[in-house]
């Protein structure tokens, strides 16, 4: 990421934090965002110059949003859904990896494919729109379950974990450890756990209330998801899912 891009993203982080904590001072913003005070001050000056924020009039100086934010917010699409938010990001993800990007949602005890952007490779992981895959045997399913309480996961999945291939996790203790790994690294993996010929990495998409009802994945034939590529693809899909979540109004905990 370029220095210019980091500066822009940092400025937007400051704007978002002012919106949620206003009136907000430099010191408070620096602590909450874990950013140097000088960086925060530059961002505040930029936002003031652009008309997004203004001093609240209190001493020491604190900052509040202006009506500019309200006017822009009123033009946001009121019914922007996860498919609309995800599709441009999925196309970019396909360009970056050359592989198929899948968008799935949670329906009952299955993950259902609602959108995909196909690879141009003649050999590909083929899953038709509307297909349902098991939660415990898919990267998308594990991504959507990982941030839920254990009791809720058990209620959704059921007591019995069916075996689909020799790699499927069918022991509950092992499965819960796997979900903890997903939370720690930010993405889930699947190496032939549902279908022996498919490998994938997936990351959860959070809505504005912090719920995980959808996930984004990169899927390949098993032979193309090498041990070297998996972490790189995992990082890419995690960042892509974060962008979709932000579009849906999700604000990551500090």
PDB file of C-alpha atoms in Angstrom:
ATOM      1  CA  UNK A   1       0.000   0.000   0.000  1.00  0.00           C
ATOM      2  CA  UNK A   2       1.381   3.413  -0.967  1.00  0.00           C
ATOM      3  CA  UNK A   3       2.041   6.185   1.561  1.00  0.00           C
ATOM      4  CA  UNK A   4      -0.659   8.278  -0.073  1.00  0.00           C
ATOM      5  CA  UNK A   5      -3.218   5.503   0.316  1.00  0.00           C
ATOM      6  CA  UNK A   6      -2.295   5.031   3.991  1.00  0.00           C
ATOM      7  CA  UNK A   7      -2.773   8.756   4.564  1.00  0.00           C
ATOM      8  CA  UNK A   8      -6.199   8.735   2.925  1.00  0.00           C
ATOM      9  CA  UNK A   9      -7.336   5.660   4.876  1.00  0.00           C
ATOM     10  CA  UNK A  10      -6.037   7.184   8.100  1.00  0.00           C
ATOM     11  CA  UNK A  11      -8.009  10.356   7.457  1.00  0.00           C
ATOM     12  CA  UNK A  12     -11.192   8.370   6.918  1.00  0.00           C
ATOM     13  CA  UNK A  13     -10.551   6.463  10.158  1.00  0.00           C
ATOM     14  CA  UNK A  14     -10.291   9.764  12.000  1.00  0.00           C
ATOM     15  CA  UNK A  15     -13.524  11.006  10.378  1.00  0.00           C
ATOM     16  CA  UNK A  16     -15.355   7.841  11.373  1.00  0.00           C
ATOM     17  CA  UNK A  17     -14.080   8.032  14.939  1.00  0.00           C
ATOM     18  CA  UNK A  18     -15.131  11.683  15.275  1.00  0.00           C
ATOM     19  CA  UNK A  19     -18.600  10.650  14.070  1.00  0.00           C
ATOM     20  CA  UNK A  20     -18.949   8.032  16.810  1.00  0.00           C
ATOM     21  CA  UNK A  21     -17.305   9.911  19.709  1.00  0.00           C
ATOM     22  CA  UNK A  22     -17.965  13.612  19.029  1.00  0.00           C
ATOM     23  CA  UNK A  23     -16.984  15.972  20.454  1.00  0.00           C
ATOM     24  CA  UNK A  24     -13.549  14.369  20.194  1.00  0.00           C
ATOM     25  CA  UNK A  25     -10.137  15.794  20.985  1.00  0.00           C
ATOM     26  CA  UNK A  26      -6.753  14.975  19.473  1.00  0.00           C
ATOM     27  CA  UNK A  27      -5.529  13.041  22.497  1.00  0.00           C
ATOM     28  CA  UNK A  28      -8.640  10.891  22.733  1.00  0.00           C
ATOM     29  CA  UNK A  29      -8.596  10.134  19.004  1.00  0.00           C
ATOM     30  CA  UNK A  30      -4.899   9.274  19.137  1.00  0.00           C
ATOM     31  CA  UNK A  31      -5.469   6.786  21.963  1.00  0.00           C
ATOM     32  CA  UNK A  32      -8.531   5.165  20.452  1.00  0.00           C
ATOM     33  CA  UNK A  33      -7.051   4.847  16.965  1.00  0.00           C
ATOM     34  CA  UNK A  34      -3.515   4.061  18.166  1.00  0.00           C
ATOM     35  CA  UNK A  35      -2.186   6.743  15.835  1.00  0.00           C
ATOM     36  CA  UNK A  36       0.431   9.431  16.564  1.00  0.00           C
ATOM     37  CA  UNK A  37      -1.028  12.771  17.639  1.00  0.00           C
ATOM     38  CA  UNK A  38       0.712  14.542  14.759  1.00  0.00           C
ATOM     39  CA  UNK A  39      -0.944  12.179  12.265  1.00  0.00           C
ATOM     40  CA  UNK A  40      -4.356  12.705  13.861  1.00  0.00           C
ATOM     41  CA  UNK A  41      -3.865  16.479  13.881  1.00  0.00           C
ATOM     42  CA  UNK A  42      -3.018  16.520  10.164  1.00  0.00           C
ATOM     43  CA  UNK A  43      -6.098  14.438   9.400  1.00  0.00           C
ATOM     44  CA  UNK A  44      -8.304  16.768  11.438  1.00  0.00           C
ATOM     45  CA  UNK A  45      -6.949  19.810   9.641  1.00  0.00           C
ATOM     46  CA  UNK A  46      -7.586  18.126   6.273  1.00  0.00           C
ATOM     47  CA  UNK A  47     -11.163  17.259   7.244  1.00  0.00           C
ATOM     48  CA  UNK A  48     -11.782  20.794   8.556  1.00  0.00           C
ATOM     49  CA  UNK A  49     -10.451  22.303   5.339  1.00  0.00           C
ATOM     50  CA  UNK A  50     -12.717  19.979   3.326  1.00  0.00           C
ATOM     51  CA  UNK A  51     -15.728  20.978   5.423  1.00  0.00           C
ATOM     52  CA  UNK A  52     -16.432  17.615   7.061  1.00  0.00           C
ATOM     53  CA  UNK A  53     -15.715  18.655  10.655  1.00  0.00           C
ATOM     54  CA  UNK A  54     -15.388  21.849  12.690  1.00  0.00           C
ATOM     55  CA  UNK A  55     -14.279  22.822  16.216  1.00  0.00           C
ATOM     56  CA  UNK A  56     -16.995  22.374  18.818  1.00  0.00           C
ATOM     57  CA  UNK A  57     -16.083  25.611  20.579  1.00  0.00           C
ATOM     58  CA  UNK A  58     -14.994  23.842  23.749  1.00  0.00           C
ATOM     59  CA  UNK A  59     -11.576  24.176  25.370  1.00  0.00           C
ATOM     60  CA  UNK A  60      -9.308  22.379  24.743  1.00  0.00           C
ATOM     61  CA  UNK A  61     -10.279  22.090  21.080  1.00  0.00           C
ATOM     62  CA  UNK A  62     -12.557  19.196  20.211  1.00  0.00           C
ATOM     63  CA  UNK A  63     -14.199  18.327  16.932  1.00  0.00           C
ATOM     64  CA  UNK A  64     -17.701  17.544  15.666  1.00  0.00           C
ATOM     65  CA  UNK A  65     -19.219  16.658  12.288  1.00  0.00           C
ATOM     66  CA  UNK A  66     -20.678  19.350  10.073  1.00  0.00           C
ATOM     67  CA  UNK A  67     -23.907  19.082   8.075  1.00  0.00           C
ATOM     68  CA  UNK A  68     -21.833  18.041   5.057  1.00  0.00           C
ATOM     69  CA  UNK A  69     -21.710  14.493   6.402  1.00  0.00           C
ATOM     70  CA  UNK A  70     -25.498  14.504   6.805  1.00  0.00           C
ATOM     71  CA  UNK A  71     -26.077  15.674   3.230  1.00  0.00           C
ATOM     72  CA  UNK A  72     -23.779  12.986   1.824  1.00  0.00           C
ATOM     73  CA  UNK A  73     -25.293  10.310   4.043  1.00  0.00           C
ATOM     74  CA  UNK A  74     -28.785  11.097   2.777  1.00  0.00           C
ATOM     75  CA  UNK A  75     -27.640  10.181  -0.742  1.00  0.00           C
ATOM     76  CA  UNK A  76     -26.501   6.685   0.273  1.00  0.00           C
ATOM     77  CA  UNK A  77     -28.440   3.825  -1.281  1.00  0.00           C
ATOM     78  CA  UNK A  78     -30.963   2.839   1.393  1.00  0.00           C
ATOM     79  CA  UNK A  79     -31.332  -0.764   0.274  1.00  0.00           C
ATOM     80  CA  UNK A  80     -27.715  -1.586  -0.531  1.00  0.00           C
ATOM     81  CA  UNK A  81     -27.506  -5.341  -0.033  1.00  0.00           C
ATOM     82  CA  UNK A  82     -24.573  -7.641   0.476  1.00  0.00           C
ATOM     83  CA  UNK A  83     -24.557  -8.720  -3.196  1.00  0.00           C
ATOM     84  CA  UNK A  84     -24.418  -5.113  -4.413  1.00  0.00           C
ATOM     85  CA  UNK A  85     -21.678  -4.275  -1.932  1.00  0.00           C
ATOM     86  CA  UNK A  86     -19.639  -7.385  -2.673  1.00  0.00           C
ATOM     87  CA  UNK A  87     -19.734  -7.673  -6.470  1.00  0.00           C
ATOM     88  CA  UNK A  88     -17.212  -4.905  -7.325  1.00  0.00           C
ATOM     89  CA  UNK A  89     -14.846  -6.255  -4.661  1.00  0.00           C
ATOM     90  CA  UNK A  90     -15.257  -9.806  -5.995  1.00  0.00           C
ATOM     91  CA  UNK A  91     -14.294  -8.667  -9.493  1.00  0.00           C
ATOM     92  CA  UNK A  92     -11.170  -7.047  -8.105  1.00  0.00           C
ATOM     93  CA  UNK A  93     -10.396 -10.173  -6.094  1.00  0.00           C
ATOM     94  CA  UNK A  94     -10.665 -12.276  -9.257  1.00  0.00           C
ATOM     95  CA  UNK A  95      -8.275  -9.891 -11.048  1.00  0.00           C
ATOM     96  CA  UNK A  96      -5.765 -10.130  -8.208  1.00  0.00           C
ATOM     97  CA  UNK A  97      -5.816 -13.922  -7.921  1.00  0.00           C
ATOM     98  CA  UNK A  98      -7.052 -15.180 -11.282  1.00  0.00           C
ATOM     99  CA  UNK A  99      -9.387 -17.479  -9.350  1.00  0.00           C
ATOM    100  CA  UNK A 100     -13.128 -17.713  -8.707  1.00  0.00           C
ATOM    101  CA  UNK A 101     -14.638 -15.497  -6.004  1.00  0.00           C
ATOM    102  CA  UNK A 102     -17.750 -16.777  -4.216  1.00  0.00           C
ATOM    103  CA  UNK A 103     -20.271 -14.947  -2.032  1.00  0.00           C
ATOM    104  CA  UNK A 104     -22.320 -17.116   0.318  1.00  0.00           C
ATOM    105  CA  UNK A 105     -24.974 -16.453   2.939  1.00  0.00           C
ATOM    106  CA  UNK A 106     -26.121 -18.426   5.954  1.00  0.00           C
ATOM    107  CA  UNK A 107     -29.442 -20.218   5.457  1.00  0.00           C
ATOM    108  CA  UNK A 108     -30.374 -22.619   8.218  1.00  0.00           C
ATOM    109  CA  UNK A 109     -27.602 -25.179   8.605  1.00  0.00           C
ATOM    110  CA  UNK A 110     -26.070 -24.545   5.155  1.00  0.00           C
ATOM    111  CA  UNK A 111     -24.091 -21.885   3.320  1.00  0.00           C
ATOM    112  CA  UNK A 112     -25.800 -20.910   0.059  1.00  0.00           C
ATOM    113  CA  UNK A 113     -24.000 -19.459  -2.978  1.00  0.00           C
ATOM    114  CA  UNK A 114     -25.689 -16.221  -4.094  1.00  0.00           C
ATOM    115  CA  UNK A 115     -23.015 -14.685  -6.349  1.00  0.00           C
ATOM    116  CA  UNK A 116     -19.788 -15.683  -8.066  1.00  0.00           C
ATOM    117  CA  UNK A 117     -17.173 -14.216 -10.382  1.00  0.00           C
ATOM    118  CA  UNK A 118     -15.611 -17.030 -12.374  1.00  0.00           C
ATOM    119  CA  UNK A 119     -11.958 -17.632 -13.141  1.00  0.00           C
ATOM    120  CA  UNK A 120     -10.831 -17.691 -16.757  1.00  0.00           C
ATOM    121  CA  UNK A 121      -8.926 -20.938 -16.148  1.00  0.00           C
ATOM    122  CA  UNK A 122     -10.473 -23.814 -18.094  1.00  0.00           C
ATOM    123  CA  UNK A 123     -10.065 -26.033 -15.034  1.00  0.00           C
ATOM    124  CA  UNK A 124     -12.078 -24.527 -12.201  1.00  0.00           C
ATOM    125  CA  UNK A 125     -14.044 -25.271  -9.040  1.00  0.00           C
ATOM    126  CA  UNK A 126     -17.607 -25.464 -10.351  1.00  0.00           C
ATOM    127  CA  UNK A 127     -20.448 -24.626  -7.948  1.00  0.00           C
ATOM    128  CA  UNK A 128     -23.751 -23.411  -9.361  1.00  0.00           C
ATOM    129  CA  UNK A 129     -25.636 -20.410  -7.988  1.00  0.00           C
ATOM    130  CA  UNK A 130     -28.111 -21.493  -5.338  1.00  0.00           C
ATOM    131  CA  UNK A 131     -26.033 -24.480  -4.288  1.00  0.00           C
ATOM    132  CA  UNK A 132     -25.871 -25.231  -0.572  1.00  0.00           C
ATOM    133  CA  UNK A 133     -22.731 -26.483   1.142  1.00  0.00           C
ATOM    134  CA  UNK A 134     -22.260 -27.805   4.685  1.00  0.00           C
ATOM    135  CA  UNK A 135     -21.099 -25.257   7.226  1.00  0.00           C
ATOM    136  CA  UNK A 136     -18.526 -27.445   8.950  1.00  0.00           C
ATOM    137  CA  UNK A 137     -17.088 -28.732   5.675  1.00  0.00           C
ATOM    138  CA  UNK A 138     -16.632 -25.416   3.861  1.00  0.00           C
ATOM    139  CA  UNK A 139     -14.458 -22.362   4.335  1.00  0.00           C
ATOM    140  CA  UNK A 140     -17.487 -20.079   3.909  1.00  0.00           C
ATOM    141  CA  UNK A 141     -19.406 -21.951   6.581  1.00  0.00           C
ATOM    142  CA  UNK A 142     -16.529 -21.888   9.042  1.00  0.00           C
ATOM    143  CA  UNK A 143     -15.981 -18.173   8.394  1.00  0.00           C
ATOM    144  CA  UNK A 144     -19.617 -17.391   9.230  1.00  0.00           C
ATOM    145  CA  UNK A 145     -19.627 -19.576  12.350  1.00  0.00           C
ATOM    146  CA  UNK A 146     -16.305 -18.509  13.835  1.00  0.00           C
ATOM    147  CA  UNK A 147     -17.573 -15.279  15.413  1.00  0.00           C
ATOM    148  CA  UNK A 148     -20.655 -16.799  17.010  1.00  0.00           C
ATOM    149  CA  UNK A 149     -21.002 -18.207  20.552  1.00  0.00           C
ATOM    150  CA  UNK A 150     -20.377 -21.952  20.871  1.00  0.00           C
ATOM    151  CA  UNK A 151     -23.976 -22.589  21.943  1.00  0.00           C
ATOM    152  CA  UNK A 152     -25.251 -20.842  18.826  1.00  0.00           C
ATOM    153  CA  UNK A 153     -22.858 -22.778  16.590  1.00  0.00           C
ATOM    154  CA  UNK A 154     -24.084 -26.075  18.023  1.00  0.00           C
ATOM    155  CA  UNK A 155     -27.721 -25.024  17.611  1.00  0.00           C
ATOM    156  CA  UNK A 156     -27.143 -24.137  13.951  1.00  0.00           C
ATOM    157  CA  UNK A 157     -25.003 -27.100  12.944  1.00  0.00           C
ATOM    158  CA  UNK A 158     -26.619 -29.786  15.096  1.00  0.00           C
ATOM    159  CA  UNK A 159     -25.010 -32.461  17.234  1.00  0.00           C
ATOM    160  CA  UNK A 160     -23.700 -34.623  14.412  1.00  0.00           C
ATOM    161  CA  UNK A 161     -20.945 -33.530  12.014  1.00  0.00           C
ATOM    162  CA  UNK A 162     -21.372 -35.510   8.787  1.00  0.00           C
ATOM    163  CA  UNK A 163     -18.332 -36.809   6.963  1.00  0.00           C
ATOM    164  CA  UNK A 164     -18.022 -35.856   3.279  1.00  0.00           C
ATOM    165  CA  UNK A 165     -14.392 -36.755   2.595  1.00  0.00           C
ATOM    166  CA  UNK A 166     -11.531 -38.197   4.601  1.00  0.00           C
ATOM    167  CA  UNK A 167     -10.515 -34.602   5.463  1.00  0.00           C
ATOM    168  CA  UNK A 168     -13.873 -33.520   6.923  1.00  0.00           C
ATOM    169  CA  UNK A 169     -13.714 -32.532  10.595  1.00  0.00           C
ATOM    170  CA  UNK A 170     -16.288 -34.676  12.396  1.00  0.00           C
ATOM    171  CA  UNK A 171     -15.148 -34.264  16.011  1.00  0.00           C
ATOM    172  CA  UNK A 172     -16.748 -31.336  17.849  1.00  0.00           C
ATOM    173  CA  UNK A 173     -13.720 -30.539  19.999  1.00  0.00           C
ATOM    174  CA  UNK A 174     -11.513 -30.429  16.905  1.00  0.00           C
ATOM    175  CA  UNK A 175     -14.074 -28.306  15.064  1.00  0.00           C
ATOM    176  CA  UNK A 176     -14.219 -25.716  17.857  1.00  0.00           C
ATOM    177  CA  UNK A 177     -10.419 -25.484  17.819  1.00  0.00           C
ATOM    178  CA  UNK A 178     -10.627 -24.930  14.055  1.00  0.00           C
ATOM    179  CA  UNK A 179     -13.096 -22.059  14.561  1.00  0.00           C
ATOM    180  CA  UNK A 180     -10.718 -20.468  17.048  1.00  0.00           C
ATOM    181  CA  UNK A 181      -7.956 -20.617  14.431  1.00  0.00           C
ATOM    182  CA  UNK A 182     -10.284 -18.861  12.001  1.00  0.00           C
ATOM    183  CA  UNK A 183     -10.893 -16.040  14.480  1.00  0.00           C
ATOM    184  CA  UNK A 184      -7.177 -15.647  15.143  1.00  0.00           C
ATOM    185  CA  UNK A 185      -6.004 -15.429  11.530  1.00  0.00           C
ATOM    186  CA  UNK A 186      -9.094 -13.758  10.048  1.00  0.00           C
ATOM    187  CA  UNK A 187      -9.929 -16.364   7.418  1.00  0.00           C
ATOM    188  CA  UNK A 188     -11.067 -19.972   7.154  1.00  0.00           C
ATOM    189  CA  UNK A 189      -9.576 -22.686   4.977  1.00  0.00           C
ATOM    190  CA  UNK A 190     -10.939 -25.753   3.242  1.00  0.00           C
ATOM    191  CA  UNK A 191      -8.661 -28.360   1.713  1.00  0.00           C
ATOM    192  CA  UNK A 192     -10.961 -30.992   0.288  1.00  0.00           C
ATOM    193  CA  UNK A 193     -13.244 -31.185   3.336  1.00  0.00           C
ATOM    194  CA  UNK A 194     -16.512 -31.046   1.396  1.00  0.00           C
ATOM    195  CA  UNK A 195     -15.383 -32.110  -2.060  1.00  0.00           C
ATOM    196  CA  UNK A 196     -11.936 -33.607  -2.407  1.00  0.00           C
ATOM    197  CA  UNK A 197     -11.261 -31.606  -5.595  1.00  0.00           C
ATOM    198  CA  UNK A 198     -11.949 -28.131  -4.126  1.00  0.00           C
ATOM    199  CA  UNK A 199      -9.808 -25.881  -1.946  1.00  0.00           C
ATOM    200  CA  UNK A 200     -10.824 -22.463  -0.658  1.00  0.00           C
ATOM    201  CA  UNK A 201     -10.166 -19.627   1.761  1.00  0.00           C
ATOM    202  CA  UNK A 202     -12.982 -17.450   3.116  1.00  0.00           C
ATOM    203  CA  UNK A 203     -13.497 -14.492   5.420  1.00  0.00           C
ATOM    204  CA  UNK A 204     -16.684 -13.330   7.162  1.00  0.00           C
ATOM    205  CA  UNK A 205     -18.685 -10.281   6.117  1.00  0.00           C
ATOM    206  CA  UNK A 206     -20.176  -8.305   9.015  1.00  0.00           C
ATOM    207  CA  UNK A 207     -23.325  -6.213   8.689  1.00  0.00           C
ATOM    208  CA  UNK A 208     -23.929  -2.867  10.426  1.00  0.00           C
ATOM    209  CA  UNK A 209     -24.952  -4.680  13.604  1.00  0.00           C
ATOM    210  CA  UNK A 210     -21.815  -6.839  13.653  1.00  0.00           C
ATOM    211  CA  UNK A 211     -23.572 -10.051  12.587  1.00  0.00           C
ATOM    212  CA  UNK A 212     -21.967 -12.569  10.238  1.00  0.00           C
ATOM    213  CA  UNK A 213     -24.637 -13.661   7.788  1.00  0.00           C
ATOM    214  CA  UNK A 214     -22.369 -13.777   4.716  1.00  0.00           C
ATOM    215  CA  UNK A 215     -18.834 -14.640   3.679  1.00  0.00           C
ATOM    216  CA  UNK A 216     -16.495 -14.119   0.758  1.00  0.00           C
ATOM    217  CA  UNK A 217     -14.174 -16.797  -0.592  1.00  0.00           C
ATOM    218  CA  UNK A 218     -11.595 -17.675  -3.197  1.00  0.00           C
ATOM    219  CA  UNK A 219     -12.155 -21.185  -4.557  1.00  0.00           C
ATOM    220  CA  UNK A 220      -9.806 -23.240  -6.705  1.00  0.00           C
ATOM    221  CA  UNK A 221      -9.210 -26.801  -7.786  1.00  0.00           C
ATOM    222  CA  UNK A 222      -7.303 -28.470  -4.976  1.00  0.00           C
ATOM    223  CA  UNK A 223      -4.078 -28.683  -6.942  1.00  0.00           C
ATOM    224  CA  UNK A 224      -3.891 -24.887  -7.446  1.00  0.00           C
ATOM    225  CA  UNK A 225      -4.246 -23.875  -3.785  1.00  0.00           C
ATOM    226  CA  UNK A 226      -0.650 -24.524  -2.727  1.00  0.00           C
ATOM    227  CA  UNK A 227       0.680 -24.082   0.802  1.00  0.00           C
ATOM    228  CA  UNK A 228       2.558 -20.999  -0.412  1.00  0.00           C
ATOM    229  CA  UNK A 229      -0.529 -19.394  -1.990  1.00  0.00           C
ATOM    230  CA  UNK A 230      -2.982 -20.100   0.828  1.00  0.00           C
ATOM    231  CA  UNK A 231      -1.753 -17.365   3.250  1.00  0.00           C
ATOM    232  CA  UNK A 232      -1.564 -14.816   0.424  1.00  0.00           C
ATOM    233  CA  UNK A 233      -5.077 -15.623  -0.757  1.00  0.00           C
ATOM    234  CA  UNK A 234      -6.248 -15.601   2.861  1.00  0.00           C
ATOM    235  CA  UNK A 235      -4.908 -12.075   3.377  1.00  0.00           C
ATOM    236  CA  UNK A 236      -6.517 -10.870   0.141  1.00  0.00           C
ATOM    237  CA  UNK A 237      -9.934 -12.325   0.916  1.00  0.00           C
ATOM    238  CA  UNK A 238      -9.785 -10.977   4.483  1.00  0.00           C
ATOM    239  CA  UNK A 239      -9.125  -7.444   3.258  1.00  0.00           C
ATOM    240  CA  UNK A 240     -11.833  -7.819   0.591  1.00  0.00           C
ATOM    241  CA  UNK A 241     -14.392  -8.956   3.191  1.00  0.00           C
ATOM    242  CA  UNK A 242     -13.447  -6.021   5.433  1.00  0.00           C
ATOM    243  CA  UNK A 243     -14.152  -3.620   2.582  1.00  0.00           C
ATOM    244  CA  UNK A 244     -17.568  -5.156   1.964  1.00  0.00           C
ATOM    245  CA  UNK A 245     -18.339  -5.033   5.699  1.00  0.00           C
ATOM    246  CA  UNK A 246     -17.404  -1.350   5.819  1.00  0.00           C
ATOM    247  CA  UNK A 247     -19.717  -0.647   2.873  1.00  0.00           C
ATOM    248  CA  UNK A 248     -22.544  -2.314   4.803  1.00  0.00           C
ATOM    249  CA  UNK A 249     -21.917  -0.013   7.753  1.00  0.00           C
ATOM    250  CA  UNK A 250     -19.827  -2.286   9.967  1.00  0.00           C
ATOM    251  CA  UNK A 251     -17.434  -0.544  12.311  1.00  0.00           C
ATOM    252  CA  UNK A 252     -14.598  -2.708  13.598  1.00  0.00           C
ATOM    253  CA  UNK A 253     -14.012  -2.661  17.380  1.00  0.00           C
ATOM    254  CA  UNK A 254     -10.908  -0.702  18.333  1.00  0.00           C
TER     255      UNK A 254
END
